[in-house]
Every structure is written in C-alpha cells, then in structure tokens.
PDB file of C-alpha atoms (C1' of nucleotides) in Angstrom:
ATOM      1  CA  UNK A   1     -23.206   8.089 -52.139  1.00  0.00           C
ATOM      2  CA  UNK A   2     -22.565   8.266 -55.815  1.00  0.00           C
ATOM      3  CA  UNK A   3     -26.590   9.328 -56.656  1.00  0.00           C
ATOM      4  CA  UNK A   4     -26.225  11.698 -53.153  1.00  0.00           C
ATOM      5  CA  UNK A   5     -23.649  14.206 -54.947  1.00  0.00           C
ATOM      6  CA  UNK A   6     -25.302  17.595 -53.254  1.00  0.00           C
ATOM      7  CA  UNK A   7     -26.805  15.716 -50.804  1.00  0.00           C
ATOM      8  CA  UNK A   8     -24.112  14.251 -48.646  1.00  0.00           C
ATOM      9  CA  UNK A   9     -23.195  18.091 -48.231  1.00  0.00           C
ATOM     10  CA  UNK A  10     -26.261  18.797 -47.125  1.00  0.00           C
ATOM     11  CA  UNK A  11     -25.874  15.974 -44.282  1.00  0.00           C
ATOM     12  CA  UNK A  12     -22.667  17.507 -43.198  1.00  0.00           C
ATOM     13  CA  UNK A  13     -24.071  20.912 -43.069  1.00  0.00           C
ATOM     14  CA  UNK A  14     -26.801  19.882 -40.669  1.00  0.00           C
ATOM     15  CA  UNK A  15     -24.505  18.114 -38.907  1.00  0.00           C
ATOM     16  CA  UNK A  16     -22.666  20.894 -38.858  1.00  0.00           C
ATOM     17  CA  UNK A  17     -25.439  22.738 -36.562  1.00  0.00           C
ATOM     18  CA  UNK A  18     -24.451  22.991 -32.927  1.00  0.00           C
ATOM     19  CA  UNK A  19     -27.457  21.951 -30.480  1.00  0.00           C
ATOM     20  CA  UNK A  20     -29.193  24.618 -29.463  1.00  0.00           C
ATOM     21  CA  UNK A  21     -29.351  26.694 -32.989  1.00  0.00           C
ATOM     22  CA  UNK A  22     -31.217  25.674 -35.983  1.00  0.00           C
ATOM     23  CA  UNK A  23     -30.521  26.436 -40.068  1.00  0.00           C
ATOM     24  CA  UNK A  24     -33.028  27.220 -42.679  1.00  0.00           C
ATOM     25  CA  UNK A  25     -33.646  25.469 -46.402  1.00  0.00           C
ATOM     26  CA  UNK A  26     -32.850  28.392 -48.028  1.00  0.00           C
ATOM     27  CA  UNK A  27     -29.270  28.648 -46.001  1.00  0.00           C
ATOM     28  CA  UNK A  28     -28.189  25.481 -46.644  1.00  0.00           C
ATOM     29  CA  UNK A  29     -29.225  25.979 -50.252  1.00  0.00           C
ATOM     30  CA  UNK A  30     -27.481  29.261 -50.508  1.00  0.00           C
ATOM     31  CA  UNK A  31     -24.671  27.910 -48.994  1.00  0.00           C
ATOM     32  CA  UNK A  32     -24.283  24.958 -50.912  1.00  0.00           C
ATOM     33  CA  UNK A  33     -25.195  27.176 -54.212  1.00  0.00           C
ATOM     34  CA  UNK A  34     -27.881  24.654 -54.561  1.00  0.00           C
ATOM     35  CA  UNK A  35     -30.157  27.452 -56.127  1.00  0.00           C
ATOM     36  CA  UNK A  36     -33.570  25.390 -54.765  1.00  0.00           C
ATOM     37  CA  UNK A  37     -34.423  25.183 -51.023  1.00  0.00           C
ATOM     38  CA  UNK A  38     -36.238  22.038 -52.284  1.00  0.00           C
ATOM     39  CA  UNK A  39     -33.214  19.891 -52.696  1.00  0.00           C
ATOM     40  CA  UNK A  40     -32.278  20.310 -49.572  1.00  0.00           C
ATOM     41  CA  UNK A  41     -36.053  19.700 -48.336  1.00  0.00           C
ATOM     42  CA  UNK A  42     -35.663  16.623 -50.773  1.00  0.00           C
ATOM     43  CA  UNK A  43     -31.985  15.536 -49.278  1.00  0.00           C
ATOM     44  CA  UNK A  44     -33.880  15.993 -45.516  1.00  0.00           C
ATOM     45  CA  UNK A  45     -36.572  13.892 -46.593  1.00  0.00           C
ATOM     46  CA  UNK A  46     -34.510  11.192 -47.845  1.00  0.00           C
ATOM     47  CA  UNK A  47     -32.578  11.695 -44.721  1.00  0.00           C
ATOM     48  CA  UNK A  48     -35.634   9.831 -42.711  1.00  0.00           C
ATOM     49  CA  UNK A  49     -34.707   6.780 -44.576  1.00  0.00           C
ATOM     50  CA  UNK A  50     -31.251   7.017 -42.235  1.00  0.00           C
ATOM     51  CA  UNK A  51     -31.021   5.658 -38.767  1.00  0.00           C
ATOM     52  CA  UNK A  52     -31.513   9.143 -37.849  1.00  0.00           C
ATOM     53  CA  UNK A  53     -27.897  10.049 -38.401  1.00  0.00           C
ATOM     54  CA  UNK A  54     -29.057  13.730 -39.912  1.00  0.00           C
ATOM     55  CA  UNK A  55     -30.203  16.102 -37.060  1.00  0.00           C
ATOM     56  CA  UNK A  56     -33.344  17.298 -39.534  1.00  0.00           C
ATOM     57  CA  UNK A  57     -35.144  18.746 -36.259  1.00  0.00           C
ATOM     58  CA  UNK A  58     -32.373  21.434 -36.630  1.00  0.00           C
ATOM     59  CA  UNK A  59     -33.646  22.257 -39.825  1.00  0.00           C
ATOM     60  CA  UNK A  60     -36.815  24.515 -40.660  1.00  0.00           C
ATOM     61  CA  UNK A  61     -38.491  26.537 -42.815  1.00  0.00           C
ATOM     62  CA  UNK A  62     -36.976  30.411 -43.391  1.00  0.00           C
ATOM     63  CA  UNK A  63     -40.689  31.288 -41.149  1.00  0.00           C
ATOM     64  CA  UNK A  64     -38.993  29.095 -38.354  1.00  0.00           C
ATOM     65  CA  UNK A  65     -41.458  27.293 -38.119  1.00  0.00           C
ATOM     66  CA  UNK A  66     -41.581  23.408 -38.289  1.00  0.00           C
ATOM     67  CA  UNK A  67     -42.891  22.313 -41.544  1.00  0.00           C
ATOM     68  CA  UNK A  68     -41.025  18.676 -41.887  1.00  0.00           C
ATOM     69  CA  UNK A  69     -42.333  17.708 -38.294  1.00  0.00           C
ATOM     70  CA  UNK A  70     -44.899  15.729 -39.511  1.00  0.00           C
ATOM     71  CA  UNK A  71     -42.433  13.411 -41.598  1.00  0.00           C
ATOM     72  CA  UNK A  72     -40.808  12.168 -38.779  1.00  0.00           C
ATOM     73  CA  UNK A  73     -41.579   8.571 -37.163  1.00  0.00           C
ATOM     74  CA  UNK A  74     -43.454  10.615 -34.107  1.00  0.00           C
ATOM     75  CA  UNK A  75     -44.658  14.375 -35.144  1.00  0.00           C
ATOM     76  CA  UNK A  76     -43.986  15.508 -31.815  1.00  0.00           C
ATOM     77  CA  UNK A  77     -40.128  14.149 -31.688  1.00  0.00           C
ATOM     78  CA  UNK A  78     -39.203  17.114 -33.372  1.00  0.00           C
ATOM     79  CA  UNK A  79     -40.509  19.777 -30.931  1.00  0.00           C
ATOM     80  CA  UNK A  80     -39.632  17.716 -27.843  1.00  0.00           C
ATOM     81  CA  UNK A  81     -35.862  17.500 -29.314  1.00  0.00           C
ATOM     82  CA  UNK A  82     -35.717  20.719 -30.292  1.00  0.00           C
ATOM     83  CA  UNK A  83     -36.675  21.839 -26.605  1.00  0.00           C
ATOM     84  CA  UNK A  84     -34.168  19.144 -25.033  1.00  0.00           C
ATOM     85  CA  UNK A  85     -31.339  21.151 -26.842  1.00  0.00           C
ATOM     86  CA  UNK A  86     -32.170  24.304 -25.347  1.00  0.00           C
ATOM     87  CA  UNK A  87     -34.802  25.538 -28.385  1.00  0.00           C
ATOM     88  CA  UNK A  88     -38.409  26.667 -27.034  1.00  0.00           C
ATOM     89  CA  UNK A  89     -40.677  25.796 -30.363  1.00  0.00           C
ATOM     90  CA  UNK A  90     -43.880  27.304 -29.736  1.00  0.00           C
ATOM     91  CA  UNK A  91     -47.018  26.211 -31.789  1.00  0.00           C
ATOM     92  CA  UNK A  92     -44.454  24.406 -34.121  1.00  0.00           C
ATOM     93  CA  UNK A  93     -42.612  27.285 -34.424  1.00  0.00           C
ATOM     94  CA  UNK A  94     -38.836  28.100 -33.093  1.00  0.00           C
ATOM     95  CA  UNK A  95     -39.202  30.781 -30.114  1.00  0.00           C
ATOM     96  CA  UNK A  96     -36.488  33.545 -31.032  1.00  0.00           C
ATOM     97  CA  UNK A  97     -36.000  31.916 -34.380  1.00  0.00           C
ATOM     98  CA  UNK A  98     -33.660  35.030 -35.477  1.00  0.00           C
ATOM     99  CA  UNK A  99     -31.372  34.290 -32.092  1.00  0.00           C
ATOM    100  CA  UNK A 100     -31.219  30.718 -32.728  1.00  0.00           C
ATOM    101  CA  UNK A 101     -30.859  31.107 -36.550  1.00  0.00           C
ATOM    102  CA  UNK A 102     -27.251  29.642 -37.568  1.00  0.00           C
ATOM    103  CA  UNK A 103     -25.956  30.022 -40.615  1.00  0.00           C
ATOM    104  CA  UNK A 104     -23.453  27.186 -42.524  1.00  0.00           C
ATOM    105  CA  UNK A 105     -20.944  29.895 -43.121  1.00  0.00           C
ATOM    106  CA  UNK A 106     -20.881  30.660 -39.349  1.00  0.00           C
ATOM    107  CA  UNK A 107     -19.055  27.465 -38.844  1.00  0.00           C
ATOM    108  CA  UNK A 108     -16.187  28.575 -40.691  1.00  0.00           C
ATOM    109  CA  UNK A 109     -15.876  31.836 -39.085  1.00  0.00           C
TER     110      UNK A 109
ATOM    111  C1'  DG B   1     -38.282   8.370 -71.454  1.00  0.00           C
ATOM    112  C1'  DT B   2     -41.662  11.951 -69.765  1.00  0.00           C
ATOM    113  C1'  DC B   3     -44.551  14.085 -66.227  1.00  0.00           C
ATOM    114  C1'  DT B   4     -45.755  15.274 -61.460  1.00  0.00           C
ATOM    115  C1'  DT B   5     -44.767  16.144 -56.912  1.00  0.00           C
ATOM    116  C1'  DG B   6     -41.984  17.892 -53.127  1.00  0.00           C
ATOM    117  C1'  DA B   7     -39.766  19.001 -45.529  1.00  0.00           C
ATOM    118  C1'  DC B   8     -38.919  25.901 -50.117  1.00  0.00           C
ATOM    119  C1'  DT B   9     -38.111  30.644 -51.586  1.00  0.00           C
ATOM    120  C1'  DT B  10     -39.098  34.861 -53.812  1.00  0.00           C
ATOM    121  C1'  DC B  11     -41.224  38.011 -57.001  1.00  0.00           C
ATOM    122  C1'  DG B  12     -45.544  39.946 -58.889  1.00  0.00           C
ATOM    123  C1'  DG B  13     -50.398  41.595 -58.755  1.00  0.00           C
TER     124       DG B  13
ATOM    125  C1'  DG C   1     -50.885  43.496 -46.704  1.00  0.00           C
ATOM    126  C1'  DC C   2     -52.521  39.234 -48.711  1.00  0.00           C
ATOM    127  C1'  DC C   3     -52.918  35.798 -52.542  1.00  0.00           C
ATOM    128  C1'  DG C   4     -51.072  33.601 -56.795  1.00  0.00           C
ATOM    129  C1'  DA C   5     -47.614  32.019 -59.854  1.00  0.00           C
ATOM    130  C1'  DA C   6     -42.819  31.003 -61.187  1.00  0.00           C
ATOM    131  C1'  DG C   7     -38.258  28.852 -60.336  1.00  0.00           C
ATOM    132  C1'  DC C   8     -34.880  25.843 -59.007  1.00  0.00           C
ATOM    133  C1'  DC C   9     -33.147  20.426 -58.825  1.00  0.00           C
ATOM    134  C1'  DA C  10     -34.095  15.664 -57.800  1.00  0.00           C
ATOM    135  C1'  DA C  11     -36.675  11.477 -57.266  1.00  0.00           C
ATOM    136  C1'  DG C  12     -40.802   8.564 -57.823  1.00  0.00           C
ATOM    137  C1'  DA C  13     -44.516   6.792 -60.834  1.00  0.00           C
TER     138       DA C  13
END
DNA sequence: GTCTTGACTTCGG
DNA sequence: GCCGAAGCCAAGA
C-alpha cells in the first residue's frame, strides 16, 4: 500500500467502471494527473499479481482495442468477460468502443 | 546506484 | 496517411 501511492487510485478507478462500459490508459491517467498512460498500464499489470480483485478487462488501450489480453492467466478471459457484461469485442477490439467508453470523471457526475 | 523495459499517448516528419 | 521518435513514471535486473 505504502509503495502503491498512485496505484491504489488506479484500482479504485477501475473499480469504479460499471459492467458493461470500459476506460482507457490515458483516462485514468488524465484523471489521476498521472501524466503517463504507462503507470497505469504498470499499476494494471501489477494488478495480475491480485486475486483478480481489479476488473483490468474493463481497461484498454485509447484504440479500444485489447492490448493487456494476453497478460491474463487465459488470453481469451478477457474477451469472453468483456462479452458476459454486455461488451461485443470483436477481433480483440471493443465493438462501439466510443458508446461504451466511460470516463472516471463520469462517476462523479 | 544506474539502466532498460513496459498492458500508453501524442507530436513530428 | 503512415512511420518514427520523444515523454511521462515506476519497477525489475
């Protein structure tokens, strides 16, 4: 907790992401004030070493498309959890990623 | 203690 | 319109 400082924000922001929507690096770094996407690909990363607390599925690339799928346990989990929450991902990428885009800030509106 | 890499993003040519 | 390089912060080697 102590060495997770921007990190533990991060968690709660994806946490923060209501099933059926998914966030982007870049908006969680913006909204953070993070200044790097890659922190926040960093915190996701470390996030695998949970018990799967962080909902990283939710999380992708500013393209939409699925670029962390292939460090989870099973490379398909992603997709197929994605798609049980209501999100078509199509060729590893998020079907009507602008619809389902969600934005941190949009949580406290 | 220093360097490289990394689930990214954006500007420049 | 496509390709290359820079930038940001953090962790691992």
């Amino acid at each position: 907790m102590t060495d997770s400082r921007d990190f533990n924000d991060v968690y709660a922001v994806v946490q923060s992401v209501p099933p059926g929507r998914v966030t982007t690096y870049g908006a969680i770094a913006d909204f953070l004030s993070l200044g790097s996407a890659r922190i926040v690909g960093w915190a996701l990363r470390q996030s695998g070493a949970m018990d799967g607390a962080i909902p990283a599925h939710r999380v992708v690339n500013r393209e939409g498309r699925l670029t962390g799928r292939h460090h989870f346990p099973n490379p398909g989990d992603m997709q197929r959890a994605l798609e049980r929450e209501g999100v078509i991902v199509k060729n590893d990428s998020v079907v009507e990623f602008s619809k389902l885009f969600w934005h941190p800030a949009e949580n406290l509106l």
